[in-house]
C-alpha cells in the first residue's frame, strides 16, 4: 500500500493500514520544511486561553516533542511532489493500492493519471473536495484501466471489483460525528446508509437477560487487568476477547461483558421537515383568519337556508341567489316580500365583511410564500435538539445526515453566504446568524434545552470556546468538537474529561474520522468499516455470495464460522429476481433478521462481520504472513 499526502490524514491512514489491516505501507510525505501546518484561526477568549496552555503542554509531554510524522513499521519517503519518478521509486507498479490524500485536488488528479499509466491494475483512492468532478474523474480512470486491461474482469479477480474510489472528508466524517452526537461513540459502521454502532455491555446480573441487539459481536476479556500487557490481544488465550462467538459460547460466558451491534436511531420528537420550500396549507393563514373565514361561510349557509324557507325555493337556487346578493350582482328586491328584502340586505352586509377578510387572506398567503425561502428561527419551547455550529463543507453534510434521521437541529453560522445556508433553507432548519462567541448567540439557539452540541467550524479556538461556554450553561451537555490535529484533539478530550467528569465530551479530528473510510477503500469497496474490540479488530464487509464456496449454497447457520465470520444481513436491493419462497425476505433493503435456514444463493449480496484472518480466508486474500496476521 502506498499513501501520499501532506497533512495528518496521510499519517493516520498509514497507521490505520499498519495497525488494523497489517499491510505493508510506504508513506510519501513532503519534506519537513515544505509542510505547512494549518493555522488555528480565530480569537481565543480568556476562558479558552488557559485551557489551550494546558492542552499544548499535554501534547508536548505526550509525544516527546516529536512532530508526529513517524508511523511504526512503515517506510517513509520524502518528496515535494508525487511525480512519475517518485511514484516509480516507491513501487507503484507493484503496489496493490495507492491513496492520494493531498490537500489539493489538482495534485491528486495529476498523480492519479500518472499512477494509472504506470499500473492499470492499481486500486486508486483519491481525496477530492469537488464531488461532481470526482465522479467524472472516477469514471475516467476506471475507463482508462479497462482499456489498458487492468480491471477485475480482465484479470479474473472477482473481489478486486473496482479500480478508483473518490472520497471527501465531509462524506467520510459525517456518520461518525452524527453517531457521536447521538450516542457518544464513533465506533460506527455505515452499511448502505444505515448507521450501526458497537456497544459494550456489562455482564448481566443474576436473573437478568442481556439484550443481544442485532447480534453479539464479541465477548470481552474475562480478566479485569493484565500486568503483562497482553489482555485483549491474540496472546490473551481463553481469557481474552472472543470475536464472533456462537450461541453456546455466549450462554456459557457468565460474568463476561459483551459487544453487541445496534442501530443508531433517535427517539426524541422530530421537527417537521418541509420539502421544496412549499409551506403546508395550514400555515398559509393565521388561526384568527381561518376562524373569520369559517364564520363568513357559516353566515352564507344560514342566509341560504333562511331564503329557502322564506321563498319556498329549491336549496341550490336559493344558495345561488344568496351568492348573487353577497357579491352585489343581483337585482334589487323592490317588489319582493319583506323577508326577502331583509335577507338581501343581510347578504350585502356579509359581502362587505367578506372583502377585508379576502384581502387579509391574500396578503398572509403572499407573506408566507415570501418567507418560505428565508431562514427560520428556533421555535418557542424547542428542546431535545442538536445545536450545530458551522455550515461549511463538513457541517452541511452532517446537517443532511441529521435530518435524514429526523433529528431536530438548530444551526449557528456567522457567514450569511456560507455554503450550507441553501441546504438549511431547503430543509427548513432553524438558523441563528451570528458569531458563536458573541453574547446571546448560543442562547438564541436554545443551548440550555439542547441534548448535544456539535462544534464543526473551521477554527479550532472557536469550537473550543463554544464548548467551554456551553459547559458553563449546561454542565451535562453532550459536546462534540472538531479539531484539526489528532494529538491536539486527544489532549483536549483528556483535559475536558478531567474538568467535567460528569459530562460526555468528545473531541474529533477530521483525519482520525476519515482515515478508516480511506483505509477501507484501499482494501476494496467491500470493506464497510472496522470496529476495535479491546486490542483486536472486527471488520465489516459487503460481499457477493457467488464464487464463495463457504457461503454459496449453504444456509445462514451453516455459513457461520465462530471466530472467523458471520453473515449479518442480506442486501436485497441489488437482486435481479427473487425466486425463493414468498415472504422469506422482503423485496429490497437490508434484512437483518435472516433465519438460519435461509439458503444463500449466488446472486445474493450479504453484509458480514469477520476477523482479519477470517476475511482473508473467505475472500482468498492470502499474501504470505500479512494475511495470516
Coordinates of C-alpha atoms in Angstrom, one line a residue:
X1 CA 0.0 0.0 0.0
X2 CA 1.3 3.5 -0.9
X3 CA 0.0 6.6 0.8
X4 CA 0.8 10.1 -0.5
X5 CA -0.2 13.2 1.5
X6 CA 0.9 16.3 3.2
X7 CA -1.3 16.5 6.4
X8 CA -2.4 14.4 9.3
X9 CA -4.8 12.3 7.2
X10 CA -1.8 10.6 5.4
X11 CA -0.1 9.7 8.7
X12 CA -3.3 8.5 10.2
X13 CA -4.2 6.5 7.1
X14 CA -0.8 4.8 7.1
X15 CA -1.2 3.9 10.8
X16 CA -4.6 2.5 10.1
X17 CA -3.3 0.3 7.3
X18 CA -0.5 -0.9 9.5
X19 CA -2.3 -1.3 12.8
X20 CA -5.7 -2.6 11.7
X21 CA -5.1 -4.4 8.4
X22 CA -1.4 -5.4 8.9
X23 CA -0.5 -4.1 5.4
X24 CA 3.0 -3.2 4.2
X25 CA 2.8 0.6 3.8
X26 CA 5.0 3.2 2.1
X27 CA 4.3 6.7 3.1
X28 CA 5.2 9.6 0.8
X29 CA 5.3 13.0 2.6
X30 CA 6.7 16.4 1.7
X31 CA 9.9 17.4 3.3
X32 CA 9.7 18.9 6.8
X33 CA 10.4 22.4 5.6
X34 CA 7.7 22.1 2.9
X35 CA 4.8 21.0 5.1
X36 CA 2.6 23.9 6.2
X37 CA 0.6 23.3 9.3
X38 CA -3.0 24.6 9.1
X39 CA -3.2 27.5 11.5
X40 CA -5.8 27.7 14.2
X41 CA -8.0 30.6 13.0
X42 CA -9.9 32.7 15.4
X43 CA -9.5 34.8 18.5
X44 CA -9.4 32.9 21.8
X45 CA -11.1 34.4 24.8
X46 CA -9.8 34.3 28.3
X47 CA -11.8 31.2 29.1
X48 CA -10.1 29.1 26.5
X49 CA -6.6 30.6 26.7
X50 CA -5.8 28.9 30.0
X51 CA -7.1 25.6 28.7
X52 CA -5.1 25.9 25.5
X53 CA -1.9 26.3 27.5
X54 CA -2.7 23.2 29.4
X55 CA -3.5 21.3 26.2
X56 CA -0.3 22.4 24.5
X57 CA 1.7 21.2 27.5
X58 CA -0.1 17.9 27.4
X59 CA 0.6 17.4 23.7
X60 CA 4.3 18.2 24.1
X61 CA 4.6 15.8 27.0
X62 CA 2.6 13.1 25.2
X63 CA 4.7 13.0 22.0
X64 CA 8.1 13.9 23.5
X65 CA 8.4 16.8 21.2
X66 CA 8.3 14.8 18.0
X67 CA 6.5 16.1 15.0
X68 CA 4.3 13.0 14.8
X69 CA 5.4 12.1 11.3
X70 CA 6.8 8.6 12.2
X71 CA 4.5 5.6 11.5
X72 CA 5.6 2.4 13.1
X73 CA 6.5 -0.2 10.6
X74 CA 6.0 2.0 7.6
X75 CA 8.6 3.1 5.0
X76 CA 8.7 6.9 4.8
X77 CA 9.8 8.7 1.7
X78 CA 10.1 12.5 1.4
X79 CA 9.2 14.1 -1.9
X80 CA 8.0 17.6 -2.7
X81 CA 5.5 16.3 -5.4
X82 CA 4.3 12.9 -6.4
X83 CA 6.0 12.9 -9.8
X84 CA 6.3 9.9 -12.1
X85 CA 9.9 9.3 -10.8
X86 CA 8.7 9.4 -7.2
X87 CA 5.8 7.0 -7.9
X88 CA 8.1 4.6 -9.7
X89 CA 10.7 4.8 -6.8
X90 CA 8.1 3.8 -4.2
X91 CA 6.9 0.8 -6.4
X92 CA 3.5 1.9 -7.6
X93 CA 3.9 -0.5 -10.5
X94 CA 4.0 -3.4 -7.9
X95 CA 1.6 -2.0 -5.3
X96 CA -2.0 -3.1 -4.7
X97 CA -3.4 0.3 -3.8
X98 CA -2.4 4.0 -3.8
X99 CA -4.0 6.7 -1.8
X100 CA -3.6 10.3 -2.9
X101 CA -4.8 12.5 0.0
X102 CA -3.1 15.8 -0.6
X103 CA -5.0 18.9 0.3
X104 CA -5.0 20.0 -3.4
X105 CA -7.4 18.4 -5.9
X106 CA -5.1 19.2 -8.9
X107 CA -2.1 17.4 -7.3
X108 CA -4.2 14.3 -6.6
X109 CA -5.7 14.2 -10.1
X110 CA -2.3 14.7 -11.8
X111 CA -0.7 11.9 -9.7
X112 CA -3.7 9.6 -10.2
X113 CA -3.4 9.9 -14.0
X114 CA 0.3 9.1 -13.8
X115 CA -0.2 6.2 -11.5
X116 CA -2.9 4.7 -13.7
X117 CA -0.5 4.8 -16.6
X118 CA 2.2 3.1 -14.6
X119 CA -0.1 0.4 -13.2
X120 CA -3.5 -0.1 -14.8
X121 CA -4.5 -2.7 -12.2
X122 CA -3.7 -0.4 -9.3
X123 CA -6.6 0.4 -6.9
X124 CA -6.7 4.2 -6.6
X125 CA -8.2 6.2 -3.7
X126 CA -8.4 9.9 -4.2
X127 CA -9.3 12.7 -1.9
X128 CA -11.3 15.4 -3.8
X129 CA -13.4 18.2 -2.4
X130 CA -15.3 18.7 -5.7
X131 CA -17.8 15.9 -5.6
X132 CA -19.1 16.4 -9.2
X133 CA -15.6 16.5 -10.6
X134 CA -14.8 13.4 -8.5
X135 CA -17.5 11.4 -10.2
X136 CA -16.1 12.3 -13.7
X137 CA -12.5 11.5 -12.6
X138 CA -13.6 8.2 -11.2
X139 CA -15.3 7.2 -14.5
X140 CA -12.3 8.4 -16.5
X141 CA -9.7 6.5 -14.5
X142 CA -11.9 3.3 -14.5
X143 CA -12.3 3.6 -18.2
X144 CA -8.6 4.0 -18.7
X145 CA -8.0 0.9 -16.6
X146 CA -10.4 -1.1 -18.6
X147 CA -8.9 0.0 -21.9
X148 CA -5.5 -1.0 -20.5
X149 CA -6.7 -4.4 -19.5
X150 CA -6.4 -3.8 -15.8
X151 CA -9.9 -4.3 -14.5
X152 CA -11.1 -7.2 -12.4
X153 CA -13.0 -8.7 -15.3
X154 CA -9.9 -8.9 -17.5
X155 CA -7.8 -10.4 -14.6
X156 CA -10.5 -12.8 -13.5
X157 CA -10.4 -11.5 -10.0
X158 CA -13.9 -11.4 -8.6
X159 CA -13.2 -9.5 -5.5
X160 CA -11.0 -6.6 -6.7
X161 CA -14.0 -5.2 -8.4
X162 CA -13.1 -1.6 -8.5
X163 CA -10.2 0.5 -9.8
X164 CA -10.9 4.0 -8.5
X165 CA -12.6 5.4 -5.4
X166 CA -13.1 9.2 -4.8
X167 CA -13.8 10.3 -1.3
X168 CA -14.2 13.6 0.5
X169 CA -13.6 14.4 4.2
X170 CA -17.2 15.6 4.6
X171 CA -18.8 12.3 3.4
X172 CA -16.5 10.1 5.4
X173 CA -16.6 12.0 8.8
X174 CA -20.4 12.8 8.8
X175 CA -21.6 9.3 10.0
X176 CA -19.1 9.3 13.0
X177 CA -19.9 12.8 14.0
X178 CA -23.7 12.1 13.9
X179 CA -23.3 9.0 15.9
X180 CA -21.1 10.7 18.5
X181 CA -23.7 13.5 18.9
X182 CA -26.4 10.9 19.4
X183 CA -24.9 8.1 21.4
X184 CA -21.4 9.4 22.4
X185 CA -19.4 7.0 20.3
X186 CA -17.6 6.9 17.0
X187 CA -17.5 3.1 16.8
X188 CA -19.9 3.1 13.9
X189 CA -20.3 1.4 10.5
X190 CA -22.2 2.9 7.7
X191 CA -23.9 0.0 6.0
X192 CA -25.9 1.0 2.9
X193 CA -26.9 4.3 4.6
X194 CA -27.7 2.6 7.9
X195 CA -25.6 3.7 10.9
X196 CA -24.6 0.8 13.2
X197 CA -22.7 1.0 16.4
X198 CA -20.8 -1.4 18.6
X199 CA -21.9 -1.2 22.3
X200 CA -20.1 -2.7 25.2
X201 CA -22.5 -4.3 27.7
X202 CA -21.6 -5.2 31.3
X203 CA -22.1 -8.7 32.5
X204 CA -25.8 -9.2 33.4
X205 CA -26.8 -9.6 37.0
X206 CA -28.2 -12.9 38.2
X207 CA -31.7 -13.3 36.9
X208 CA -31.2 -10.7 34.2
X209 CA -31.3 -11.4 30.5
X210 CA -29.0 -9.3 28.4
X211 CA -30.3 -7.6 25.3
X212 CA -28.4 -9.2 22.3
X213 CA -29.2 -6.2 20.0
X214 CA -28.9 -7.1 16.3
X215 CA -26.3 -9.8 17.2
X216 CA -23.5 -10.4 19.7
X217 CA -20.2 -9.5 18.1
X218 CA -17.7 -10.4 20.8
X219 CA -17.2 -11.5 24.4
X220 CA -14.9 -9.2 26.4
X221 CA -11.8 -10.3 28.4
X222 CA -12.5 -12.3 31.5
X223 CA -9.8 -10.5 33.5
X224 CA -10.1 -7.0 34.8
X225 CA -6.4 -6.2 34.5
X226 CA -3.3 -7.7 32.8
X227 CA 0.1 -6.6 34.1
X228 CA 1.8 -8.3 31.2
X229 CA 0.0 -6.1 28.8
X230 CA -1.4 -8.9 26.7
X231 CA -5.0 -8.5 27.8
X232 CA -7.3 -8.0 24.9
X233 CA -4.9 -9.2 22.2
X234 CA -4.4 -12.5 20.4
X235 CA -2.0 -13.6 23.1
X236 CA -4.6 -13.5 25.9
X237 CA -5.7 -17.0 25.2
X238 CA -9.1 -18.1 26.5
X239 CA -9.1 -15.2 28.9
X240 CA -9.0 -12.6 26.1
X241 CA -11.9 -11.4 23.9
X242 CA -13.7 -13.9 21.7
X243 CA -14.8 -12.5 18.4
X244 CA -18.0 -13.7 16.8
X245 CA -18.9 -16.3 19.4
X246 CA -21.7 -18.8 18.8
X247 CA -24.8 -19.0 21.0
X248 CA -23.4 -21.8 23.2
X249 CA -20.3 -19.7 23.9
X250 CA -22.4 -16.6 24.8
X251 CA -24.6 -18.7 27.1
X252 CA -21.6 -20.2 28.9
X253 CA -19.7 -17.0 29.3
X254 CA -21.1 -15.9 32.6
X255 CA -19.6 -12.8 34.2
X256 CA -18.1 -11.5 30.9
X257 CA -19.1 -8.3 29.2
X258 CA -20.3 -8.4 25.6
X259 CA -20.1 -6.2 22.5
X260 CA -23.4 -6.1 20.6
X261 CA -24.4 -4.5 17.4
X262 CA -27.2 -1.8 17.5
X263 CA -28.7 0.6 15.0
X264 CA -28.1 4.3 15.7
X265 CA -31.5 5.9 16.0
X266 CA -33.2 8.9 17.6
X267 CA -36.2 8.5 19.9
X268 CA -37.0 12.2 20.5
X269 CA -39.6 14.4 19.0
X270 CA -38.6 15.3 15.4
X271 CA -39.2 18.7 13.8
X272 CA -41.5 18.8 10.8
X273 CA -39.4 18.9 7.7
X274 CA -40.7 20.9 4.7
X275 CA -40.0 19.9 1.2
X276 CA -39.2 22.1 -1.7
X277 CA -39.7 25.3 0.2
X278 CA -43.5 25.0 -0.1
X279 CA -45.2 25.5 3.3
X280 CA -48.2 23.3 4.3
X281 CA -51.7 24.6 3.6
X282 CA -52.4 25.2 7.3
X283 CA -49.5 27.7 7.6
X284 CA -50.8 29.9 4.8
X285 CA -53.4 31.6 7.1
X286 CA -53.3 32.5 10.7
X287 CA -55.7 31.0 13.2
X288 CA -57.7 34.2 13.5
X289 CA -58.1 34.5 9.8
X290 CA -59.2 30.9 9.5
X291 CA -61.9 31.4 12.1
X292 CA -63.1 34.6 10.3
X293 CA -63.4 32.6 7.0
X294 CA -65.3 29.9 8.8
X295 CA -67.7 32.4 10.3
X296 CA -68.4 34.0 6.9
X297 CA -69.1 30.6 5.4
X298 CA -71.5 29.8 8.2
X299 CA -73.3 33.1 7.7
X300 CA -73.7 32.4 3.9
X301 CA -75.1 29.0 4.7
X302 CA -77.5 30.4 7.2
X303 CA -78.7 33.0 4.7
X304 CA -79.2 30.4 2.1
X305 CA -81.3 28.2 4.5
X306 CA -83.4 31.3 5.5
X307 CA -84.0 32.2 1.9
X308 CA -85.2 28.7 1.1
X309 CA -87.7 28.9 4.0
X310 CA -89.0 32.3 3.1
X311 CA -89.3 31.9 -0.7
X312 CA -90.0 28.1 -0.8
X313 CA -87.3 27.9 -3.4
X314 CA -85.0 25.0 -4.2
X315 CA -82.0 24.9 -1.9
X316 CA -79.5 25.1 -4.7
X317 CA -81.2 28.0 -6.4
X318 CA -81.6 29.8 -3.1
X319 CA -77.8 29.4 -2.5
X320 CA -77.1 30.8 -5.9
X321 CA -79.4 33.8 -5.3
X322 CA -77.7 34.3 -1.9
X323 CA -74.3 34.4 -3.5
X324 CA -75.5 36.9 -6.1
X325 CA -76.8 39.2 -3.3
X326 CA -73.5 38.6 -1.4
X327 CA -71.4 39.9 -4.4
X328 CA -74.0 42.7 -5.1
X329 CA -74.7 41.5 -8.7
X330 CA -78.4 40.6 -8.2
X331 CA -81.4 42.8 -9.0
X332 CA -82.8 44.8 -6.0
X333 CA -85.8 43.0 -4.4
X334 CA -88.2 46.0 -4.8
X335 CA -91.4 44.0 -5.3
X336 CA -90.4 41.0 -3.2
X337 CA -91.6 40.2 0.3
X338 CA -90.3 41.9 3.4
X339 CA -88.4 38.7 4.4
X340 CA -86.7 38.6 1.0
X341 CA -85.7 42.2 1.2
X342 CA -84.2 41.8 4.7
X343 CA -82.2 38.7 3.6
X344 CA -80.9 40.6 0.6
X345 CA -79.7 43.4 2.9
X346 CA -78.0 41.0 5.2
X347 CA -76.3 39.3 2.3
X348 CA -75.0 42.6 1.1
X349 CA -73.7 43.3 4.6
X350 CA -71.9 39.9 4.7
X351 CA -70.4 40.7 1.3
X352 CA -68.9 43.9 2.7
X353 CA -67.4 41.9 5.6
X354 CA -66.0 39.4 3.1
X355 CA -63.9 41.9 1.3
X356 CA -61.3 42.7 4.1
X357 CA -61.2 39.0 5.0
X358 CA -60.3 38.1 1.4
X359 CA -57.7 40.8 1.2
X360 CA -56.1 39.7 4.5
X361 CA -56.0 36.1 3.2
X362 CA -54.2 37.2 0.1
X363 CA -51.7 39.2 2.0
X364 CA -51.0 36.5 4.5
X365 CA -50.5 33.9 1.8
X366 CA -48.1 36.1 -0.1
X367 CA -46.2 36.8 3.1
X368 CA -46.0 33.1 3.9
X369 CA -44.6 32.2 0.4
X370 CA -42.2 35.1 0.6
X371 CA -40.7 33.9 4.0
X372 CA -40.8 30.2 3.0
X373 CA -37.3 30.6 1.5
X374 CA -36.0 32.7 4.4
X375 CA -34.1 31.3 7.3
X376 CA -36.3 30.0 10.1
X377 CA -35.9 31.0 13.7
X378 CA -35.8 28.4 16.5
X379 CA -39.5 27.8 17.6
X380 CA -40.5 28.6 21.2
X381 CA -40.4 25.6 23.5
X382 CA -37.9 23.7 21.4
X383 CA -35.9 21.2 23.4
X384 CA -34.0 17.9 23.0
X385 CA -32.4 19.1 19.8
X386 CA -28.8 19.2 18.4
X387 CA -27.1 22.6 18.1
X388 CA -24.8 22.5 15.1
X389 CA -22.1 25.2 14.8
X390 CA -20.8 25.8 11.3
X391 CA -22.4 25.2 7.9
X392 CA -19.2 24.7 5.9
X393 CA -18.3 21.6 4.0
X394 CA -18.5 19.1 6.9
X395 CA -21.2 20.9 8.8
X396 CA -23.5 20.8 5.7
X397 CA -23.1 17.1 5.3
X398 CA -23.7 16.4 9.0
X399 CA -26.8 18.6 8.8
X400 CA -28.1 16.5 6.0
X401 CA -27.5 13.2 7.8
X402 CA -29.1 14.5 11.0
X403 CA -32.3 15.5 9.1
X404 CA -32.3 12.1 7.3
X405 CA -32.6 10.6 10.8
X406 CA -35.4 13.1 11.6
X407 CA -33.4 14.7 14.4
X408 CA -34.3 18.3 15.3
X409 CA -31.4 20.7 14.6
X410 CA -30.6 24.3 15.2
X411 CA -27.7 25.7 13.3
X412 CA -25.4 28.6 14.1
X413 CA -23.4 30.3 11.3
X414 CA -21.6 33.6 11.2
X415 CA -21.4 33.9 7.4
X416 CA -24.8 34.5 5.8
X417 CA -23.3 33.3 2.4
X418 CA -22.0 30.0 3.8
X419 CA -22.4 27.0 1.5
X420 CA -24.8 25.3 4.0
X421 CA -27.3 28.1 4.1
X422 CA -29.1 26.9 1.0
X423 CA -29.4 23.4 2.5
X424 CA -30.8 24.8 5.7
X425 CA -33.4 26.8 3.8
X426 CA -34.3 23.7 1.7
X427 CA -34.7 21.5 4.8
X428 CA -36.4 24.3 6.8
X429 CA -33.9 24.1 9.6
X430 CA -33.8 27.0 12.1
X431 CA -30.6 29.0 11.8
X432 CA -29.1 31.6 14.1
X433 CA -26.9 34.0 12.1
X434 CA -24.1 35.4 14.3
X435 CA -20.7 34.7 15.8
X436 CA -20.9 31.8 18.1
X437 CA -18.5 33.5 20.5
X438 CA -20.8 36.6 20.8
X439 CA -23.1 37.1 23.7
X440 CA -26.5 35.6 23.3
X441 CA -25.9 33.6 20.1
X442 CA -25.9 30.2 21.8
X443 CA -28.8 31.3 24.0
X444 CA -30.8 32.1 20.8
X445 CA -30.1 28.5 19.7
X446 CA -31.8 27.2 22.9
X447 CA -28.5 25.7 24.1
X448 CA -29.9 25.4 27.6
X449 CA -32.5 22.9 26.4
X450 CA -30.4 21.1 23.8
X451 CA -29.3 17.5 24.1
X452 CA -26.0 17.8 22.2
X453 CA -23.6 20.4 20.7
X454 CA -21.6 19.8 17.5
X455 CA -18.9 22.4 17.1
X456 CA -17.8 22.0 13.5
X457 CA -16.4 25.4 12.4
X458 CA -13.0 25.6 10.7
X459 CA -11.5 27.4 13.6
X460 CA -10.2 25.3 16.5
X461 CA -10.3 28.0 19.1
X462 CA -13.9 28.9 18.1
X463 CA -15.0 25.3 18.6
X464 CA -13.2 25.1 21.9
X465 CA -14.6 28.4 23.2
X466 CA -18.1 27.4 22.2
X467 CA -17.8 24.1 24.1
X468 CA -16.4 25.8 27.2
X469 CA -19.2 28.4 27.2
X470 CA -21.8 25.7 26.6
X471 CA -20.4 23.7 29.6
X472 CA -20.9 26.8 31.8
X473 CA -24.6 26.9 30.7
X474 CA -25.2 23.1 30.7
X475 CA -22.6 21.1 32.6
X476 CA -24.2 17.8 31.5
X477 CA -24.5 18.7 27.8
X478 CA -23.1 16.2 25.3
X479 CA -20.5 18.1 23.4
X480 CA -18.5 17.1 20.3
X481 CA -15.9 19.5 18.8
X482 CA -13.9 19.2 15.6
X483 CA -10.2 19.9 15.8
X484 CA -7.6 19.8 13.1
X485 CA -4.8 17.9 14.8
X486 CA -5.3 14.4 16.2
X487 CA -2.9 14.8 19.1
X488 CA -4.5 18.2 20.0
X489 CA -7.9 16.5 19.9
X490 CA -6.8 13.8 22.3
X491 CA -5.3 16.4 24.7
X492 CA -8.4 18.5 24.6
X493 CA -10.5 15.4 25.3
X494 CA -8.4 14.4 28.3
X495 CA -8.5 17.9 29.8
X496 CA -12.2 18.4 29.4
X497 CA -12.9 15.0 30.8
X498 CA -10.8 15.9 33.8
X499 CA -12.5 19.3 34.2
X500 CA -16.0 17.9 33.7
X501 CA -16.1 14.2 34.8
X502 CA -19.9 14.0 34.8
X503 CA -20.3 15.2 31.2
X504 CA -19.8 13.5 27.9
X505 CA -17.2 15.3 25.8
X506 CA -15.7 14.1 22.5
X507 CA -13.0 15.9 20.5
X508 CA -12.6 14.6 17.0
X509 CA -10.0 15.4 14.3
X510 CA -11.0 15.1 10.7
X511 CA -8.0 12.9 9.9
X512 CA -9.0 10.5 12.8
X513 CA -12.5 10.1 11.5
X514 CA -11.7 10.0 7.8
X515 CA -8.8 7.5 7.9
X516 CA -11.0 4.3 8.4
X517 CA -13.1 5.1 5.3
X518 CA -10.0 5.7 3.2
X519 CA -8.3 2.6 4.5
X520 CA -11.4 0.5 3.7
X521 CA -11.5 1.9 0.2
X522 CA -7.8 0.9 -0.2
X523 CA -8.7 -2.7 0.9
X524 CA -11.5 -2.8 -1.6
X525 CA -15.0 -1.4 -1.7
X526 CA -16.4 -4.5 0.0
X527 CA -14.9 -3.2 3.3
X528 CA -17.5 -1.1 5.1
X529 CA -15.5 -0.4 8.2
X530 CA -13.7 -1.7 11.2
X531 CA -14.6 -1.7 14.9
X532 CA -11.9 -2.2 17.6
X533 CA -12.6 -4.8 20.3
X534 CA -10.0 -4.1 23.0
X535 CA -6.8 -4.9 21.1
X536 CA -8.4 -6.8 18.3
X537 CA -10.3 -5.6 15.3
X538 CA -13.6 -6.7 13.7
X539 CA -14.1 -6.0 10.1
X540 CA -17.4 -5.4 8.3
X541 CA -17.7 -6.2 4.6
X542 CA -20.3 -6.4 1.9
X543 CA -19.6 -9.3 -0.5
X544 CA -21.3 -11.1 -3.3
X545 CA -22.0 -14.8 -2.4
X546 CA -21.3 -16.0 -6.0
X547 CA -18.0 -17.9 -6.2
X548 CA -17.5 -18.2 -2.4
X549 CA -17.8 -21.9 -1.6
X550 CA -18.0 -21.2 2.1
X551 CA -21.3 -19.3 1.6
X552 CA -22.9 -20.2 -1.7
X553 CA -25.5 -23.0 -1.4
X554 CA -25.3 -23.0 2.4
X555 CA -27.8 -21.9 4.9
X556 CA -27.0 -18.9 7.1
X557 CA -26.5 -21.2 10.1
X558 CA -24.1 -23.5 8.1
X559 CA -22.2 -20.5 6.7
X560 CA -21.5 -19.1 10.2
X561 CA -17.9 -20.0 11.4
X562 CA -17.4 -18.8 15.0
X563 CA -14.3 -16.7 15.5
X564 CA -13.9 -16.2 11.7
X565 CA -17.0 -14.7 10.0
X566 CA -20.7 -14.4 10.4
X567 CA -23.4 -13.3 8.0
X568 CA -25.3 -10.3 9.5
X569 CA -27.7 -9.1 6.8
X570 CA -28.9 -9.7 3.2
X571 CA -28.8 -6.8 0.8
X572 CA -31.8 -7.4 -1.5
X573 CA -31.6 -4.0 -3.2
X574 CA -29.4 -5.3 -6.0
X575 CA -31.0 -8.7 -6.6
X576 CA -32.3 -9.1 -10.1
X577 CA -35.1 -11.6 -9.2
X578 CA -36.5 -13.4 -6.2
X579 CA -37.5 -17.0 -6.9
X580 CA -37.3 -18.0 -3.2
X581 CA -40.3 -18.8 -1.0
X582 CA -42.8 -15.9 -0.8
X583 CA -42.4 -13.9 2.4
X584 CA -38.9 -15.3 3.1
X585 CA -37.2 -12.0 2.5
X586 CA -38.5 -8.5 1.6
X587 CA -38.1 -7.3 -2.0
X588 CA -35.5 -4.6 -1.2
X589 CA -33.3 -3.2 1.5
X590 CA -31.1 -4.8 4.2
X591 CA -32.6 -7.7 6.0
X592 CA -31.1 -8.2 9.5
X593 CA -33.3 -10.9 11.0
X594 CA -32.3 -13.6 8.5
X595 CA -33.5 -17.1 9.6
X596 CA -30.7 -19.7 10.0
X597 CA -32.5 -21.8 7.4
X598 CA -32.2 -19.3 4.6
X599 CA -30.1 -20.6 1.7
X600 CA -27.6 -18.2 0.4
X601 CA -27.6 -18.0 -3.4
X602 CA -25.0 -16.9 -5.9
X603 CA -26.8 -13.7 -6.8
X604 CA -27.1 -12.6 -3.2
X605 CA -25.1 -9.9 -1.6
X606 CA -24.5 -10.1 2.1
X607 CA -23.1 -7.9 4.9
X608 CA -20.9 -9.9 7.2
X609 CA -18.6 -9.4 10.2
X610 CA -15.2 -11.1 10.1
X611 CA -11.8 -11.1 11.7
X612 CA -8.8 -10.2 9.6
X613 CA -7.7 -13.8 9.3
X614 CA -11.3 -14.9 8.6
X615 CA -11.9 -12.3 5.9
X616 CA -8.6 -13.2 4.2
X617 CA -9.6 -16.9 4.1
X618 CA -13.1 -16.2 2.9
X619 CA -12.1 -13.9 0.1
X620 CA -9.0 -15.9 -0.8
X621 CA -6.7 -13.0 0.0
X622 CA -3.6 -14.9 1.1
X623 CA -0.5 -12.9 0.8
X624 CA 2.1 -14.6 3.0
X625 CA 2.4 -13.6 6.6
X626 CA 0.3 -10.5 6.1
X627 CA -2.9 -12.5 5.6
X628 CA -2.0 -14.8 8.4
X629 CA -1.6 -12.0 10.8

